[in-house]
């Protein structure tokens, strides 16, 4: 689909028969990734229509499509820091209970 941090384009679709506030998301190669969710599309479409500077990048694929990061008015969208997961090398090891030295 896209690499994390790759630019995506937001395209308002005012003639969309299902939702006049629909905003299509295109990859850097011009391939449609999907649409913004309806609860965010109206607000973002209004920003685009009013000429506000909107920049967006791909964050990651999700079960429902993709997550993107959006920034406004010249700000640069930034990926969140990766989450470091500590993995127990031996999850079945249980140390013996050691009583205190009295």
PDB file of C-alpha atoms in Angstrom:
ATOM      1  CA  UNK A   1       0.000   0.000   0.000  1.00  0.00           C
ATOM      2  CA  UNK A   2       2.283   2.777   1.280  1.00  0.00           C
ATOM      3  CA  UNK A   3       5.360   3.136   3.429  1.00  0.00           C
ATOM      4  CA  UNK A   4       5.014   4.830   6.833  1.00  0.00           C
ATOM      5  CA  UNK A   5       5.684   8.563   6.436  1.00  0.00           C
ATOM      6  CA  UNK A   6       4.849   8.588   2.711  1.00  0.00           C
ATOM      7  CA  UNK A   7       2.754  11.569   1.599  1.00  0.00           C
ATOM      8  CA  UNK A   8      -0.914  11.019   0.808  1.00  0.00           C
ATOM      9  CA  UNK A   9      -3.306  13.399  -0.924  1.00  0.00           C
ATOM     10  CA  UNK A  10      -6.741  14.360   0.385  1.00  0.00           C
ATOM     11  CA  UNK A  11      -9.310  15.002  -2.354  1.00  0.00           C
ATOM     12  CA  UNK A  12     -12.774  16.376  -1.470  1.00  0.00           C
ATOM     13  CA  UNK A  13     -15.656  14.776  -3.395  1.00  0.00           C
ATOM     14  CA  UNK A  14     -18.568  17.257  -3.145  1.00  0.00           C
ATOM     15  CA  UNK A  15     -20.482  15.311  -5.827  1.00  0.00           C
ATOM     16  CA  UNK A  16     -20.214  11.992  -3.982  1.00  0.00           C
ATOM     17  CA  UNK A  17     -23.788  10.560  -4.047  1.00  0.00           C
ATOM     18  CA  UNK A  18     -23.435   8.963  -0.598  1.00  0.00           C
ATOM     19  CA  UNK A  19     -21.780  11.834   1.290  1.00  0.00           C
ATOM     20  CA  UNK A  20     -21.231  15.344  -0.125  1.00  0.00           C
ATOM     21  CA  UNK A  21     -18.535  15.850   2.539  1.00  0.00           C
ATOM     22  CA  UNK A  22     -16.566  12.741   1.469  1.00  0.00           C
ATOM     23  CA  UNK A  23     -12.776  13.100   1.285  1.00  0.00           C
ATOM     24  CA  UNK A  24     -10.871  10.522  -0.742  1.00  0.00           C
ATOM     25  CA  UNK A  25      -7.330   9.526   0.306  1.00  0.00           C
ATOM     26  CA  UNK A  26      -4.827   8.863  -2.507  1.00  0.00           C
ATOM     27  CA  UNK A  27      -1.360   7.343  -2.185  1.00  0.00           C
ATOM     28  CA  UNK A  28       1.690   9.123  -3.596  1.00  0.00           C
ATOM     29  CA  UNK A  29       1.211   6.935  -6.698  1.00  0.00           C
ATOM     30  CA  UNK A  30      -2.360   8.156  -7.182  1.00  0.00           C
ATOM     31  CA  UNK A  31      -3.986   4.925  -5.970  1.00  0.00           C
ATOM     32  CA  UNK A  32      -7.088   5.352  -3.835  1.00  0.00           C
ATOM     33  CA  UNK A  33      -6.487   4.056  -0.301  1.00  0.00           C
ATOM     34  CA  UNK A  34      -9.978   4.883   0.935  1.00  0.00           C
ATOM     35  CA  UNK A  35     -11.946   7.720   2.500  1.00  0.00           C
ATOM     36  CA  UNK A  36     -11.751   9.720   5.699  1.00  0.00           C
ATOM     37  CA  UNK A  37     -14.306   8.620   8.265  1.00  0.00           C
ATOM     38  CA  UNK A  38     -17.595  10.506   8.025  1.00  0.00           C
ATOM     39  CA  UNK A  39     -17.156  12.078  11.461  1.00  0.00           C
ATOM     40  CA  UNK A  40     -13.928  13.774  10.331  1.00  0.00           C
ATOM     41  CA  UNK A  41     -14.615  14.254   6.624  1.00  0.00           C
ATOM     42  CA  UNK A  42     -16.980  17.242   6.927  1.00  0.00           C
ATOM     43  CA  UNK A  43     -14.503  19.213   9.049  1.00  0.00           C
ATOM     44  CA  UNK A  44     -11.473  18.380   6.863  1.00  0.00           C
ATOM     45  CA  UNK A  45     -13.452  19.025   3.649  1.00  0.00           C
ATOM     46  CA  UNK A  46     -14.334  22.466   5.021  1.00  0.00           C
ATOM     47  CA  UNK A  47     -10.659  23.161   5.745  1.00  0.00           C
ATOM     48  CA  UNK A  48      -9.713  22.134   2.196  1.00  0.00           C
ATOM     49  CA  UNK A  49     -12.531  24.219   0.651  1.00  0.00           C
ATOM     50  CA  UNK A  50     -11.482  27.297   2.615  1.00  0.00           C
ATOM     51  CA  UNK A  51      -7.943  27.013   1.214  1.00  0.00           C
ATOM     52  CA  UNK A  52      -6.211  25.987   4.438  1.00  0.00           C
ATOM     53  CA  UNK A  53      -2.863  24.253   3.974  1.00  0.00           C
ATOM     54  CA  UNK A  54      -3.432  20.571   4.804  1.00  0.00           C
ATOM     55  CA  UNK A  55      -0.623  17.980   4.689  1.00  0.00           C
ATOM     56  CA  UNK A  56      -1.082  14.256   5.312  1.00  0.00           C
ATOM     57  CA  UNK A  57       1.110  11.159   5.553  1.00  0.00           C
ATOM     58  CA  UNK A  58       0.448   7.429   5.733  1.00  0.00           C
ATOM     59  CA  UNK A  59       0.959   5.969   9.210  1.00  0.00           C
ATOM     60  CA  UNK A  60      -0.010   2.296   8.978  1.00  0.00           C
ATOM     61  CA  UNK A  61      -2.411  -0.203   7.479  1.00  0.00           C
ATOM     62  CA  UNK A  62      -5.385  -1.110   9.672  1.00  0.00           C
ATOM     63  CA  UNK A  63      -8.126  -3.720   9.550  1.00  0.00           C
ATOM     64  CA  UNK A  64     -10.489  -1.093   8.084  1.00  0.00           C
ATOM     65  CA  UNK A  65      -8.025   0.531   5.654  1.00  0.00           C
ATOM     66  CA  UNK A  66      -5.301   2.869   6.837  1.00  0.00           C
ATOM     67  CA  UNK A  67      -4.369   5.345   9.538  1.00  0.00           C
ATOM     68  CA  UNK A  68      -3.011   8.693   8.373  1.00  0.00           C
ATOM     69  CA  UNK A  69      -1.570  11.717  10.179  1.00  0.00           C
ATOM     70  CA  UNK A  70      -2.779  15.199   9.192  1.00  0.00           C
ATOM     71  CA  UNK A  71      -1.284  18.633   9.939  1.00  0.00           C
ATOM     72  CA  UNK A  72      -2.591  22.116   9.144  1.00  0.00           C
ATOM     73  CA  UNK A  73      -1.324  25.580   8.197  1.00  0.00           C
ATOM     74  CA  UNK A  74       2.227  24.671   7.207  1.00  0.00           C
ATOM     75  CA  UNK A  75       2.860  22.216  10.039  1.00  0.00           C
ATOM     76  CA  UNK A  76       4.431  18.911   9.049  1.00  0.00           C
ATOM     77  CA  UNK A  77       2.624  15.707  10.048  1.00  0.00           C
ATOM     78  CA  UNK A  78       4.824  13.449  12.174  1.00  0.00           C
ATOM     79  CA  UNK A  79       4.655   9.729  12.810  1.00  0.00           C
ATOM     80  CA  UNK A  80       4.271   8.710  16.445  1.00  0.00           C
ATOM     81  CA  UNK A  81       7.251   7.111  18.135  1.00  0.00           C
ATOM     82  CA  UNK A  82       7.288   3.324  17.769  1.00  0.00           C
ATOM     83  CA  UNK A  83       6.033   1.410  20.770  1.00  0.00           C
ATOM     84  CA  UNK A  84       8.748  -0.774  22.282  1.00  0.00           C
ATOM     85  CA  UNK A  85       7.370  -4.021  23.629  1.00  0.00           C
ATOM     86  CA  UNK A  86       9.390  -5.879  26.240  1.00  0.00           C
ATOM     87  CA  UNK A  87       9.184  -9.619  25.633  1.00  0.00           C
ATOM     88  CA  UNK A  88       9.921 -12.001  28.489  1.00  0.00           C
ATOM     89  CA  UNK A  89      12.556 -14.412  27.113  1.00  0.00           C
ATOM     90  CA  UNK A  90      11.192 -17.268  29.265  1.00  0.00           C
ATOM     91  CA  UNK A  91       7.510 -16.719  30.094  1.00  0.00           C
ATOM     92  CA  UNK A  92       7.210 -20.148  31.779  1.00  0.00           C
ATOM     93  CA  UNK A  93       9.953 -19.486  34.370  1.00  0.00           C
ATOM     94  CA  UNK A  94       8.727 -18.907  37.922  1.00  0.00           C
ATOM     95  CA  UNK A  95      11.486 -18.288  40.498  1.00  0.00           C
ATOM     96  CA  UNK A  96      11.370 -20.138  43.810  1.00  0.00           C
ATOM     97  CA  UNK A  97      10.138 -18.180  46.787  1.00  0.00           C
ATOM     98  CA  UNK A  98      13.193 -17.228  48.849  1.00  0.00           C
ATOM     99  CA  UNK A  99      12.433 -16.490  52.496  1.00  0.00           C
ATOM    100  CA  UNK A 100      14.365 -13.666  54.189  1.00  0.00           C
ATOM    101  CA  UNK A 101      17.602 -14.521  56.081  1.00  0.00           C
ATOM    102  CA  UNK A 102      16.587 -13.978  59.704  1.00  0.00           C
TER     103      UNK A 102
END
